PDB file of C-alpha atoms in Angstrom:
ATOM      1  CA  MET A 724     -41.185 100.983 101.772  1.00 56.00           C
ATOM      2  CA  ALA A 725     -42.081  99.290 105.067  1.00 58.00           C
ATOM      3  CA  PRO A 726     -45.472  97.548 104.721  1.00 66.00           C
ATOM      4  CA  ASN A 727     -47.328  96.693 107.904  1.00 74.00           C
ATOM      5  CA  ILE A 728     -48.544  93.259 108.888  1.00 82.00           C
ATOM      6  CA  TRP A 729     -51.783  93.709 106.963  1.00 82.00           C
ATOM      7  CA  ALA A 730     -49.907  94.028 103.694  1.00 84.00           C
ATOM      8  CA  TRP A 731     -48.253  90.663 104.354  1.00 85.00           C
ATOM      9  CA  ILE A 732     -51.558  89.060 105.360  1.00 87.00           C
ATOM     10  CA  GLY A 733     -53.384  90.494 102.359  1.00 87.00           C
ATOM     11  CA  PHE A 734     -50.721  89.337  99.913  1.00 88.00           C
ATOM     12  CA  LEU A 735     -50.594  85.795 101.346  1.00 87.00           C
ATOM     13  CA  ALA A 736     -54.405  85.595 101.365  1.00 89.00           C
ATOM     14  CA  VAL A 737     -54.570  86.480  97.660  1.00 87.00           C
ATOM     15  CA  VAL A 738     -51.836  83.950  96.829  1.00 86.00           C
ATOM     16  CA  LEU A 739     -53.610  81.153  98.722  1.00 85.00           C
ATOM     17  CA  LEU A 740     -56.926  82.056  97.093  1.00 86.00           C
ATOM     18  CA  MET A 741     -55.417  81.916  93.597  1.00 83.00           C
ATOM     19  CA  LEU A 742     -53.738  78.584  94.337  1.00 81.00           C
ATOM     20  CA  ALA A 743     -57.028  77.170  95.637  1.00 81.00           C
ATOM     21  CA  ILE A 744     -58.834  78.322  92.495  1.00 80.00           C
ATOM     22  CA  ASP A 745     -56.074  76.925  90.307  1.00 74.00           C
ATOM     23  CA  LEU A 746     -56.044  73.429  91.818  1.00 70.00           C
ATOM     24  CA  GLY A 747     -59.595  73.146  93.137  1.00 68.00           C
ATOM     25  CA  VAL A 748     -61.478  74.565  90.154  1.00 68.00           C
ATOM     26  CA  PHE A 749     -59.476  74.618  86.937  1.00 68.00           C
ATOM     27  CA  HIS A 750     -57.179  71.637  87.534  1.00 67.00           C
ATOM     28  CA  ARG A 751     -59.287  69.401  89.743  1.00 68.00           C
ATOM     29  CA  LYS A 752     -58.978  66.569  87.217  1.00 73.00           C
ATOM     30  CA  ALA A 753     -55.690  65.492  85.686  1.00 70.00           C
ATOM     31  CA  HIS A 754     -55.407  66.526  82.051  1.00 73.00           C
ATOM     32  CA  VAL A 755     -52.865  67.573  79.471  1.00 76.00           C
ATOM     33  CA  VAL A 756     -52.325  71.335  79.638  1.00 77.00           C
ATOM     34  CA  ARG A 757     -52.583  72.653  76.081  1.00 79.00           C
ATOM     35  CA  PHE A 758     -50.869  75.728  74.682  1.00 79.00           C
ATOM     36  CA  ARG A 759     -53.988  77.902  74.824  1.00 83.00           C
ATOM     37  CA  GLU A 760     -54.642  77.112  78.489  1.00 82.00           C
ATOM     38  CA  ALA A 761     -50.986  77.678  79.386  1.00 83.00           C
ATOM     39  CA  ALA A 762     -50.982  80.994  77.523  1.00 85.00           C
ATOM     40  CA  THR A 763     -54.144  82.117  79.332  1.00 87.00           C
ATOM     41  CA  TRP A 764     -52.716  81.323  82.767  1.00 86.00           C
ATOM     42  CA  SER A 765     -49.401  82.956  81.857  1.00 87.00           C
ATOM     43  CA  ILE A 766     -51.276  86.153  81.003  1.00 90.00           C
ATOM     44  CA  VAL A 767     -53.270  85.916  84.251  1.00 89.00           C
ATOM     45  CA  TRP A 768     -50.174  85.558  86.452  1.00 89.00           C
ATOM     46  CA  PHE A 769     -48.272  88.257  84.555  1.00 91.00           C
ATOM     47  CA  GLY A 770     -51.286  90.580  84.759  1.00 92.00           C
ATOM     48  CA  LEU A 771     -51.543  90.066  88.524  1.00 91.00           C
ATOM     49  CA  SER A 772     -47.845  90.847  88.871  1.00 92.00           C
ATOM     50  CA  MET A 773     -48.223  94.079  86.918  1.00 93.00           C
ATOM     51  CA  LEU A 774     -51.271  95.030  89.005  1.00 93.00           C
ATOM     52  CA  PHE A 775     -49.190  94.487  92.126  1.00 92.00           C
ATOM     53  CA  ALA A 776     -46.448  96.708  90.662  1.00 92.00           C
ATOM     54  CA  LEU A 777     -49.055  99.374  89.912  1.00 93.00           C
ATOM     55  CA  GLY A 778     -50.422  99.163  93.457  1.00 90.00           C
ATOM     56  CA  THR A 779     -46.883  99.454  94.824  1.00 90.00           C
ATOM     57  CA  TYR A 780     -46.349 102.571  92.718  1.00 91.00           C
ATOM     58  CA  LEU A 781     -49.605 104.179  93.876  1.00 90.00           C
ATOM     59  CA  TYR A 782     -49.089 103.447  97.578  1.00 87.00           C
ATOM     60  CA  TYR A 783     -45.314 103.607  98.020  1.00 86.00           C
ATOM     61  CA  GLY A 784     -43.892 105.486  95.025  1.00 87.00           C
ATOM     62  CA  SER A 785     -41.802 104.858  91.935  1.00 89.00           C
ATOM     63  CA  ARG A 786     -38.625 103.449  93.514  1.00 89.00           C
ATOM     64  CA  PRO A 787     -40.308 100.522  95.357  1.00 89.00           C
ATOM     65  CA  ALA A 788     -42.276  99.765  92.178  1.00 91.00           C
ATOM     66  CA  LEU A 789     -39.061  99.709  90.102  1.00 91.00           C
ATOM     67  CA  GLU A 790     -37.403  97.514  92.724  1.00 91.00           C
ATOM     68  CA  PHE A 791     -40.307  95.070  92.527  1.00 92.00           C
ATOM     69  CA  LEU A 792     -40.215  95.003  88.713  1.00 92.00           C
ATOM     70  CA  THR A 793     -36.448  94.494  88.669  1.00 91.00           C
ATOM     71  CA  GLY A 794     -36.629  91.717  91.266  1.00 89.00           C
ATOM     72  CA  TYR A 795     -39.533  90.118  89.427  1.00 92.00           C
ATOM     73  CA  LEU A 796     -37.600  90.167  86.140  1.00 90.00           C
ATOM     74  CA  ILE A 797     -34.520  88.652  87.792  1.00 88.00           C
ATOM     75  CA  GLU A 798     -36.539  85.862  89.399  1.00 86.00           C
ATOM     76  CA  TRP A 799     -38.546  85.268  86.219  1.00 85.00           C
ATOM     77  CA  SER A 800     -35.460  85.012  84.008  1.00 83.00           C
ATOM     78  CA  LEU A 801     -33.664  82.705  86.437  1.00 81.00           C
ATOM     79  CA  SER A 802     -36.819  80.583  86.733  1.00 79.00           C
ATOM     80  CA  VAL A 803     -36.667  79.844  83.010  1.00 76.00           C
ATOM     81  CA  ASP A 804     -33.488  77.903  83.752  1.00 73.00           C
ATOM     82  CA  ASN A 805     -35.560  75.709  86.090  1.00 76.00           C
ATOM     83  CA  LEU A 806     -37.736  74.649  83.176  1.00 79.00           C
ATOM     84  CA  PHE A 807     -34.864  72.785  81.525  1.00 76.00           C
ATOM     85  CA  VAL A 808     -34.473  70.779  84.738  1.00 77.00           C
ATOM     86  CA  PHE A 809     -38.214  70.051  84.875  1.00 82.00           C
ATOM     87  CA  ILE A 810     -38.161  68.694  81.316  1.00 80.00           C
ATOM     88  CA  ALA A 811     -35.169  66.478  82.111  1.00 78.00           C
ATOM     89  CA  ILE A 812     -36.827  65.138  85.285  1.00 81.00           C
ATOM     90  CA  PHE A 813     -40.164  64.365  83.625  1.00 83.00           C
ATOM     91  CA  GLY A 814     -38.460  62.823  80.620  1.00 80.00           C
ATOM     92  CA  TYR A 815     -36.151  60.607  82.656  1.00 78.00           C
ATOM     93  CA  LEU A 816     -38.903  59.366  84.965  1.00 80.00           C
ATOM     94  CA  ARG A 817     -41.420  59.151  82.080  1.00 83.00           C
ATOM     95  CA  ILE A 818     -44.094  61.200  83.817  1.00 85.00           C
ATOM     96  CA  PRO A 819     -47.207  61.394  81.576  1.00 85.00           C
ATOM     97  CA  SER A 820     -48.197  64.895  80.449  1.00 82.00           C
ATOM     98  CA  GLN A 821     -51.566  64.775  82.231  1.00 84.00           C
ATOM     99  CA  TYR A 822     -49.866  64.344  85.646  1.00 86.00           C
ATOM    100  CA  GLN A 823     -47.078  66.900  85.213  1.00 85.00           C
ATOM    101  CA  HIS A 824     -49.242  69.799  86.366  1.00 83.00           C
ATOM    102  CA  ARG A 825     -50.013  68.023  89.661  1.00 84.00           C
ATOM    103  CA  VAL A 826     -46.314  67.429  90.335  1.00 87.00           C
ATOM    104  CA  LEU A 827     -45.443  71.025  89.474  1.00 85.00           C
ATOM    105  CA  PHE A 828     -48.265  72.403  91.618  1.00 84.00           C
ATOM    106  CA  TRP A 829     -47.068  70.696  94.790  1.00 86.00           C
ATOM    107  CA  GLY A 830     -43.444  71.242  93.815  1.00 85.00           C
ATOM    108  CA  ILE A 831     -43.893  74.980  93.442  1.00 82.00           C
ATOM    109  CA  LEU A 832     -46.059  75.149  96.576  1.00 84.00           C
ATOM    110  CA  GLY A 833     -43.132  73.658  98.465  1.00 85.00           C
ATOM    111  CA  ALA A 834     -40.825  76.080  96.672  1.00 83.00           C
ATOM    112  CA  LEU A 835     -42.931  79.006  97.882  1.00 83.00           C
ATOM    113  CA  LEU A 836     -42.494  77.895 101.493  1.00 85.00           C
ATOM    114  CA  MET A 837     -38.761  77.329 101.091  1.00 85.00           C
ATOM    115  CA  ARG A 838     -38.221  80.641  99.290  1.00 83.00           C
ATOM    116  CA  GLY A 839     -40.011  82.374 102.154  1.00 84.00           C
ATOM    117  CA  GLY A 840     -37.530  80.786 104.530  1.00 86.00           C
ATOM    118  CA  PHE A 841     -34.584  81.795 102.333  1.00 85.00           C
ATOM    119  CA  VAL A 842     -35.823  85.390 102.144  1.00 86.00           C
ATOM    120  CA  GLY A 843     -36.245  85.563 105.917  1.00 85.00           C
ATOM    121  CA  LEU A 844     -32.807  84.075 106.522  1.00 86.00           C
ATOM    122  CA  GLY A 845     -31.205  86.416 103.988  1.00 84.00           C
ATOM    123  CA  ALA A 846     -32.867  89.471 105.532  1.00 84.00           C
ATOM    124  CA  VAL A 847     -31.673  88.517 109.033  1.00 85.00           C
ATOM    125  CA  LEU A 848     -28.101  87.855 107.853  1.00 84.00           C
ATOM    126  CA  ILE A 849     -27.897  91.151 105.980  1.00 82.00           C
ATOM    127  CA  HIS A 850     -29.317  93.061 108.924  1.00 79.00           C
ATOM    128  CA  GLN A 851     -26.971  91.474 111.446  1.00 83.00           C
ATOM    129  CA  PHE A 852     -23.859  91.076 109.276  1.00 80.00           C
ATOM    130  CA  ALA A 853     -23.482  93.661 106.506  1.00 78.00           C
ATOM    131  CA  TRP A 854     -20.401  91.868 105.144  1.00 81.00           C
ATOM    132  CA  VAL A 855     -22.669  89.009 104.013  1.00 83.00           C
ATOM    133  CA  LEU A 856     -23.476  91.167 100.972  1.00 81.00           C
ATOM    134  CA  PHE A 857     -19.907  90.709  99.752  1.00 86.00           C
ATOM    135  CA  ILE A 858     -20.303  86.932 100.018  1.00 87.00           C
ATOM    136  CA  PHE A 859     -23.601  87.095  98.125  1.00 84.00           C
ATOM    137  CA  GLY A 860     -22.016  89.285  95.449  1.00 85.00           C
ATOM    138  CA  ALA A 861     -19.000  87.025  94.991  1.00 88.00           C
ATOM    139  CA  LEU A 862     -21.275  83.967  94.875  1.00 85.00           C
ATOM    140  CA  LEU A 863     -23.355  85.525  92.094  1.00 85.00           C
ATOM    141  CA  VAL A 864     -20.300  86.481  90.045  1.00 88.00           C
ATOM    142  CA  VAL A 865     -18.809  82.988  90.310  1.00 86.00           C
ATOM    143  CA  THR A 866     -22.160  81.372  89.520  1.00 83.00           C
ATOM    144  CA  GLY A 867     -22.622  83.624  86.488  1.00 84.00           C
ATOM    145  CA  ILE A 868     -19.211  82.651  85.116  1.00 87.00           C
ATOM    146  CA  ARG A 869     -19.961  78.962  85.690  1.00 83.00           C
ATOM    147  CA  ILE A 870     -23.287  79.272  83.858  1.00 80.00           C
ATOM    148  CA  ALA A 871     -21.592  80.989  80.916  1.00 82.00           C
ATOM    149  CA  ILE A 872     -19.024  78.198  80.455  1.00 81.00           C
ATOM    150  CA  ARG A 873     -21.105  75.214  81.519  1.00 68.00           C
ATOM    151  CA  ARG A 874     -21.686  72.178  79.349  1.00 62.00           C
ATOM    152  CA  GLU A 875     -24.977  70.310  79.640  1.00 57.00           C
ATOM    153  CA  GLY A 876     -24.711  66.680  80.607  1.00 54.00           C
ATOM    154  CA  ALA A 877     -27.168  63.827  80.654  1.00 52.00           C
ATOM    155  CA  PHE A 878     -29.569  63.808  83.578  1.00 53.00           C
ATOM    156  CA  ALA A 879     -29.421  60.715  85.779  1.00 55.00           C
ATOM    157  CA  ALA A 880     -31.878  60.499  88.647  1.00 54.00           C
ATOM    158  CA  GLU A 881     -30.249  57.344  89.986  1.00 57.00           C
ATOM    159  CA  GLU A 882     -27.132  59.346  90.883  1.00 58.00           C
ATOM    160  CA  ASN A 883     -29.109  61.965  92.805  1.00 57.00           C
ATOM    161  CA  GLN A 884     -28.669  61.714  96.580  1.00 62.00           C
ATOM    162  CA  ALA A 885     -32.250  62.852  97.269  1.00 61.00           C
ATOM    163  CA  VAL A 886     -33.625  60.064  95.072  1.00 64.00           C
ATOM    164  CA  ARG A 887     -31.379  57.511  96.751  1.00 67.00           C
ATOM    165  CA  LEU A 888     -32.577  58.635 100.180  1.00 69.00           C
ATOM    166  CA  THR A 889     -36.217  58.465  99.059  1.00 68.00           C
ATOM    167  CA  ARG A 890     -35.689  54.950  97.757  1.00 68.00           C
ATOM    168  CA  LYS A 891     -34.197  53.918 101.086  1.00 71.00           C
ATOM    169  CA  LEU A 892     -37.080  55.359 103.088  1.00 70.00           C
ATOM    170  CA  LEU A 893     -39.798  54.134 100.733  1.00 69.00           C
ATOM    171  CA  PRO A 894     -39.698  51.332  98.181  1.00 73.00           C
ATOM    172  CA  VAL A 895     -40.660  52.490  94.698  1.00 74.00           C
ATOM    173  CA  ALA A 896     -43.691  51.128  92.866  1.00 76.00           C
ATOM    174  CA  LYS A 897     -43.280  49.453  89.499  1.00 73.00           C
ATOM    175  CA  GLY A 898     -45.005  52.182  87.500  1.00 73.00           C
ATOM    176  CA  ILE A 899     -47.341  55.162  87.391  1.00 76.00           C
ATOM    177  CA  SER A 900     -50.551  54.669  89.402  1.00 73.00           C
ATOM    178  CA  GLY A 901     -52.661  57.575  88.266  1.00 76.00           C
ATOM    179  CA  PRO A 902     -52.082  60.940  89.980  1.00 79.00           C
ATOM    180  CA  HIS A 903     -50.974  59.364  93.269  1.00 81.00           C
ATOM    181  CA  PHE A 904     -47.640  59.987  94.990  1.00 83.00           C
ATOM    182  CA  LEU A 905     -47.995  56.938  97.250  1.00 81.00           C
ATOM    183  CA  VAL A 906     -49.694  53.587  96.573  1.00 82.00           C
ATOM    184  CA  LEU A 907     -50.268  50.264  98.293  1.00 80.00           C
ATOM    185  CA  GLU A 908     -48.469  47.492  96.428  1.00 76.00           C
ATOM    186  CA  ASP A 909     -47.881  43.976  97.693  1.00 73.00           C
ATOM    187  CA  GLY A 910     -49.224  45.088 101.062  1.00 74.00           C
ATOM    188  CA  ARG A 911     -46.615  47.835 101.404  1.00 78.00           C
ATOM    189  CA  ARG A 912     -46.727  51.609 101.042  1.00 80.00           C
ATOM    190  CA  LYS A 913     -44.595  52.545  98.053  1.00 81.00           C
ATOM    191  CA  ALA A 914     -43.559  55.755  96.325  1.00 82.00           C
ATOM    192  CA  THR A 915     -44.507  56.323  92.697  1.00 84.00           C
ATOM    193  CA  PRO A 916     -42.318  58.001  90.055  1.00 83.00           C
ATOM    194  CA  LEU A 917     -44.454  61.114  90.650  1.00 86.00           C
ATOM    195  CA  LEU A 918     -43.087  61.353  94.184  1.00 85.00           C
ATOM    196  CA  LEU A 919     -39.528  60.930  92.925  1.00 83.00           C
ATOM    197  CA  ALA A 920     -40.137  63.737  90.422  1.00 85.00           C
ATOM    198  CA  LEU A 921     -41.518  65.927  93.223  1.00 87.00           C
ATOM    199  CA  VAL A 922     -38.463  65.275  95.394  1.00 85.00           C
ATOM    200  CA  LEU A 923     -36.124  66.184  92.539  1.00 83.00           C
ATOM    201  CA  ILE A 924     -38.033  69.382  91.792  1.00 85.00           C
ATOM    202  CA  GLU A 925     -37.869  70.466  95.436  1.00 85.00           C
ATOM    203  CA  VAL A 926     -34.144  69.739  95.625  1.00 81.00           C
ATOM    204  CA  SER A 927     -33.450  71.577  92.373  1.00 79.00           C
ATOM    205  CA  ASP A 928     -35.377  74.591  93.653  1.00 81.00           C
ATOM    206  CA  ILE A 929     -33.181  74.768  96.747  1.00 81.00           C
ATOM    207  CA  MET A 930     -30.155  74.894  94.466  1.00 77.00           C
ATOM    208  CA  PHE A 931     -31.699  77.638  92.316  1.00 78.00           C
ATOM    209  CA  ALA A 932     -32.743  79.627  95.397  1.00 80.00           C
ATOM    210  CA  VAL A 933     -29.081  79.931  96.380  1.00 77.00           C
ATOM    211  CA  ASP A 934     -28.652  82.107  93.260  1.00 76.00           C
ATOM    212  CA  SER A 935     -31.999  83.845  92.879  1.00 80.00           C
ATOM    213  CA  VAL A 936     -32.622  85.088  96.429  1.00 82.00           C
ATOM    214  CA  PRO A 937     -29.201  86.787  96.808  1.00 85.00           C
ATOM    215  CA  ALA A 938     -29.690  88.262  93.329  1.00 85.00           C
ATOM    216  CA  ILE A 939     -32.894  90.047  94.404  1.00 85.00           C
ATOM    217  CA  PHE A 940     -31.211  91.270  97.584  1.00 86.00           C
ATOM    218  CA  GLY A 941     -28.748  92.908  95.210  1.00 84.00           C
ATOM    219  CA  VAL A 942     -31.639  95.095  94.036  1.00 84.00           C
ATOM    220  CA  THR A 943     -33.409  95.878  97.314  1.00 85.00           C
ATOM    221  CA  ARG A 944     -33.030  95.161 101.029  1.00 84.00           C
ATOM    222  CA  GLU A 945     -36.780  95.354 101.714  1.00 87.00           C
ATOM    223  CA  PRO A 946     -37.929  91.805 102.646  1.00 87.00           C
ATOM    224  CA  PHE A 947     -41.504  92.435 101.470  1.00 89.00           C
ATOM    225  CA  THR A 948     -40.327  93.439  97.985  1.00 89.00           C
ATOM    226  CA  VAL A 949     -37.946  90.488  97.790  1.00 89.00           C
ATOM    227  CA  PHE A 950     -40.631  88.068  98.961  1.00 90.00           C
ATOM    228  CA  THR A 951     -43.432  89.352  96.715  1.00 90.00           C
ATOM    229  CA  ALA A 952     -41.221  89.521  93.597  1.00 90.00           C
ATOM    230  CA  THR A 953     -40.036  85.965  94.226  1.00 89.00           C
ATOM    231  CA  ILE A 954     -43.517  84.584  94.863  1.00 89.00           C
ATOM    232  CA  MET A 955     -45.152  86.316  91.892  1.00 90.00           C
ATOM    233  CA  ALA A 956     -42.488  84.971  89.532  1.00 88.00           C
ATOM    234  CA  LEU A 957     -42.817  81.432  90.929  1.00 86.00           C
ATOM    235  CA  LEU A 958     -46.613  81.437  90.654  1.00 86.00           C
ATOM    236  CA  GLY A 959     -46.394  81.797  86.883  1.00 85.00           C
ATOM    237  CA  LEU A 960     -43.694  79.143  86.520  1.00 83.00           C
ATOM    238  CA  ARG A 961     -46.060  76.210  85.938  1.00 81.00           C
ATOM    239  CA  ALA A 962     -47.971  77.959  83.168  1.00 83.00           C
ATOM    240  CA  MET A 963     -44.694  79.092  81.609  1.00 84.00           C
ATOM    241  CA  TYR A 964     -43.432  75.498  81.634  1.00 83.00           C
ATOM    242  CA  PHE A 965     -46.379  74.236  79.585  1.00 81.00           C
ATOM    243  CA  LEU A 966     -46.196  77.309  77.345  1.00 79.00           C
ATOM    244  CA  LEU A 967     -42.510  76.931  76.508  1.00 76.00           C
ATOM    245  CA  ALA A 968     -41.836  73.219  77.072  1.00 71.00           C
ATOM    246  CA  GLY A 969     -41.795  72.460  73.357  1.00 63.00           C
ATOM    247  CA  MET A 970     -39.614  75.459  72.511  1.00 69.00           C
ATOM    248  CA  LEU A 971     -37.000  75.554  75.263  1.00 65.00           C
ATOM    249  CA  ASP A 972     -34.372  73.889  73.107  1.00 65.00           C
ATOM    250  CA  ARG A 973     -34.552  76.954  70.846  1.00 71.00           C
ATOM    251  CA  PHE A 974     -33.257  79.241  73.619  1.00 73.00           C
ATOM    252  CA  ARG A 975     -29.678  78.168  73.039  1.00 74.00           C
ATOM    253  CA  HIS A 976     -28.148  81.477  74.202  1.00 79.00           C
ATOM    254  CA  LEU A 977     -30.321  81.981  77.273  1.00 79.00           C
ATOM    255  CA  HIS A 978     -27.591  80.904  79.679  1.00 79.00           C
ATOM    256  CA  PHE A 979     -25.380  83.743  78.447  1.00 84.00           C
ATOM    257  CA  GLY A 980     -28.125  86.237  79.323  1.00 84.00           C
ATOM    258  CA  LEU A 981     -28.613  84.684  82.763  1.00 83.00           C
ATOM    259  CA  ALA A 982     -24.847  84.699  83.331  1.00 86.00           C
ATOM    260  CA  ALA A 983     -24.669  88.390  82.437  1.00 87.00           C
ATOM    261  CA  VAL A 984     -27.498  89.178  84.875  1.00 87.00           C
ATOM    262  CA  LEU A 985     -25.838  87.318  87.757  1.00 86.00           C
ATOM    263  CA  VAL A 986     -22.410  88.845  87.112  1.00 89.00           C
ATOM    264  CA  PHE A 987     -23.934  92.337  86.883  1.00 88.00           C
ATOM    265  CA  VAL A 988     -25.953  92.020  90.105  1.00 87.00           C
ATOM    266  CA  GLY A 989     -23.049  90.388  91.927  1.00 86.00           C
ATOM    267  CA  SER A 990     -20.655  93.139  90.812  1.00 90.00           C
ATOM    268  CA  LYS A 991     -23.208  95.754  91.853  1.00 87.00           C
ATOM    269  CA  MET A 992     -23.282  94.267  95.358  1.00 85.00           C
ATOM    270  CA  LEU A 993     -19.476  94.226  95.566  1.00 88.00           C
ATOM    271  CA  ILE A 994     -19.028  97.888  94.598  1.00 87.00           C
ATOM    272  CA  GLU A 995     -22.113  99.208  96.395  1.00 82.00           C
ATOM    273  CA  PRO A 996     -20.214 100.688  99.390  1.00 79.00           C
ATOM    274  CA  TRP A 997     -18.369 102.995  96.994  1.00 85.00           C
ATOM    275  CA  ILE A 998     -20.533 103.288  93.868  1.00 84.00           C
ATOM    276  CA  SER A 999     -24.335 103.420  93.849  1.00 81.00           C
ATOM    277  CA  VAL A1000     -25.961 101.946  90.734  1.00 83.00           C
ATOM    278  CA  PRO A1001     -29.401 103.475  89.986  1.00 85.00           C
ATOM    279  CA  ILE A1002     -32.302 101.028  90.074  1.00 84.00           C
ATOM    280  CA  TRP A1003     -33.429 102.085  86.588  1.00 83.00           C
ATOM    281  CA  LEU A1004     -30.003 101.149  85.226  1.00 86.00           C
ATOM    282  CA  SER A1005     -30.259  97.688  86.800  1.00 85.00           C
ATOM    283  CA  LEU A1006     -33.707  97.171  85.275  1.00 85.00           C
ATOM    284  CA  ALA A1007     -32.495  98.350  81.862  1.00 89.00           C
ATOM    285  CA  PHE A1008     -29.412  96.110  81.920  1.00 89.00           C
ATOM    286  CA  ILE A1009     -31.357  93.003  82.934  1.00 86.00           C
ATOM    287  CA  THR A1010     -34.015  93.653  80.273  1.00 88.00           C
ATOM    288  CA  ILE A1011     -31.380  94.154  77.567  1.00 90.00           C
ATOM    289  CA  ALA A1012     -29.374  91.075  78.631  1.00 87.00           C
ATOM    290  CA  ILE A1013     -32.346  88.718  78.570  1.00 84.00           C
ATOM    291  CA  GLY A1014     -33.806  90.335  75.441  1.00 86.00           C
ATOM    292  CA  THR A1015     -30.500  90.067  73.587  1.00 89.00           C
ATOM    293  CA  ALA A1016     -30.152  86.406  74.568  1.00 85.00           C
ATOM    294  CA  GLY A1017     -33.657  85.752  73.213  1.00 82.00           C
ATOM    295  CA  ILE A1018     -33.027  87.603  69.940  1.00 87.00           C
ATOM    296  CA  THR A1019     -29.678  85.946  69.266  1.00 88.00           C
ATOM    297  CA  SER A1020     -31.211  82.547  70.067  1.00 82.00           C
ATOM    298  CA  TRP A1021     -33.977  83.241  67.560  1.00 80.00           C
ATOM    299  CA  HIS A1022     -31.481  84.257  64.849  1.00 84.00           C
ATOM    300  CA  ALA A1023     -29.350  81.188  65.562  1.00 81.00           C
ATOM    301  CA  GLU A1024     -32.431  78.989  65.215  1.00 77.00           C
ATOM    302  CA  LEU A1025     -33.314  80.623  61.889  1.00 77.00           C
ATOM    303  CA  ARG A1026     -29.769  80.085  60.602  1.00 80.00           C
ATOM    304  CA  ALA A1027     -29.832  76.449  61.717  1.00 75.00           C
ATOM    305  CA  GLU A1028     -33.159  75.897  59.953  1.00 72.00           C
ATOM    306  CA  ALA A1029     -31.874  77.617  56.816  1.00 72.00           C
ATOM    307  CA  THR A1030     -28.711  75.501  56.849  1.00 71.00           C
ATOM    308  CA  GLY A1031     -30.744  72.333  57.332  1.00 61.00           C
ATOM    309  CA  THR A1032     -33.078  73.263  54.476  1.00 56.00           C
ATOM    310  CA  ALA A1033     -30.146  74.012  52.171  1.00 49.00           C
ATOM    311  CA  GLU A1034     -28.499  70.679  53.000  1.00 52.00           C
ATOM    312  CA  LEU A1035     -31.792  68.873  52.349  1.00 45.00           C
ATOM    313  CA  HIS A1036     -32.109  70.540  48.929  1.00 50.00           C
ATOM    314  CA  ASP A1037     -28.503  69.616  48.110  1.00 52.00           C
ATOM    315  CA  ARG A1038     -29.096  65.977  49.016  1.00 55.00           C
ATOM    316  CA  ARG A1039     -32.250  65.861  46.939  1.00 50.00           C
ATOM    317  CA  GLY A1040     -30.388  67.418  44.037  1.00 51.00           C
ATOM    318  CA  GLU A1041     -27.646  64.813  44.279  1.00 55.00           C
ATOM    319  CA  GLU A1042     -30.218  62.017  44.449  1.00 51.00           C
ATOM    320  CA  ALA A1043     -31.990  63.396  41.380  1.00 48.00           C
ATOM    321  CA  CYS A1044     -28.732  63.485  39.429  1.00 49.00           C
ATOM    322  CA  THR A1045     -27.953  59.888  40.298  1.00 53.00           C
TER     323      THR A1045
END
């Protein structure tokens, strides 16, 4: 699969058109994104991704289509981990729900540009220095192990270096001033908490890109496939945030699934010179890992609810006896 320049231009044109429609038509005014709207947009972005996969299959064959689907699934599953960070950022900075979409829109637009740069840099490094794949593979394995054993801590924006730098460059306004990132206050240009949230989202995406981009290169070396899979997954991230924001705490085993995916892809990259892993096997493993994490999380949630209900009945019984 080696698309010509028109494939790149056509893809970017469609992406820019969809972003313009999203912000300029459907989200021109700040409002709280409800579940139904988030679900609709999630279906739209997923449908576009599947149409792209179908087009890839028709024009280039089954292997490039499977590579796109596998890369898309990797990026999508790793993007879910971003949502926990978004919730922590918005909660800490007390960003109202009606302005969160605006922050995410510009945050993900910046992420698209940075991911493009990461993909280009990764492609050049791999082409010039084949041994970089071993570094990518080892990085993914180590990151997967760290995710599996990590312990969540409290989020503190004041300790973030990017926030500190922003505060030094621009004084921060006292509160939210509508959907604006910058305001005039006391005759000075000041940053609002929305701008701080945007800075944190951009910085967090750089950190996540260090994992996700090498992971997709573990599936395919074709820059166009890597780029399109990454972009299509990111485009649906905002809608997925509003769709799952109230349920993310239920995915208690998700990090184990993500860890398994990273360790698998990293190991695949390390053994690739000697053992070739079929693309269908990679897709199957990633699907099973994420699916299993979701199912076990659901069962754990049901057990927790059942235990809580039983304890409530016991307490009521004790109160009735007394």
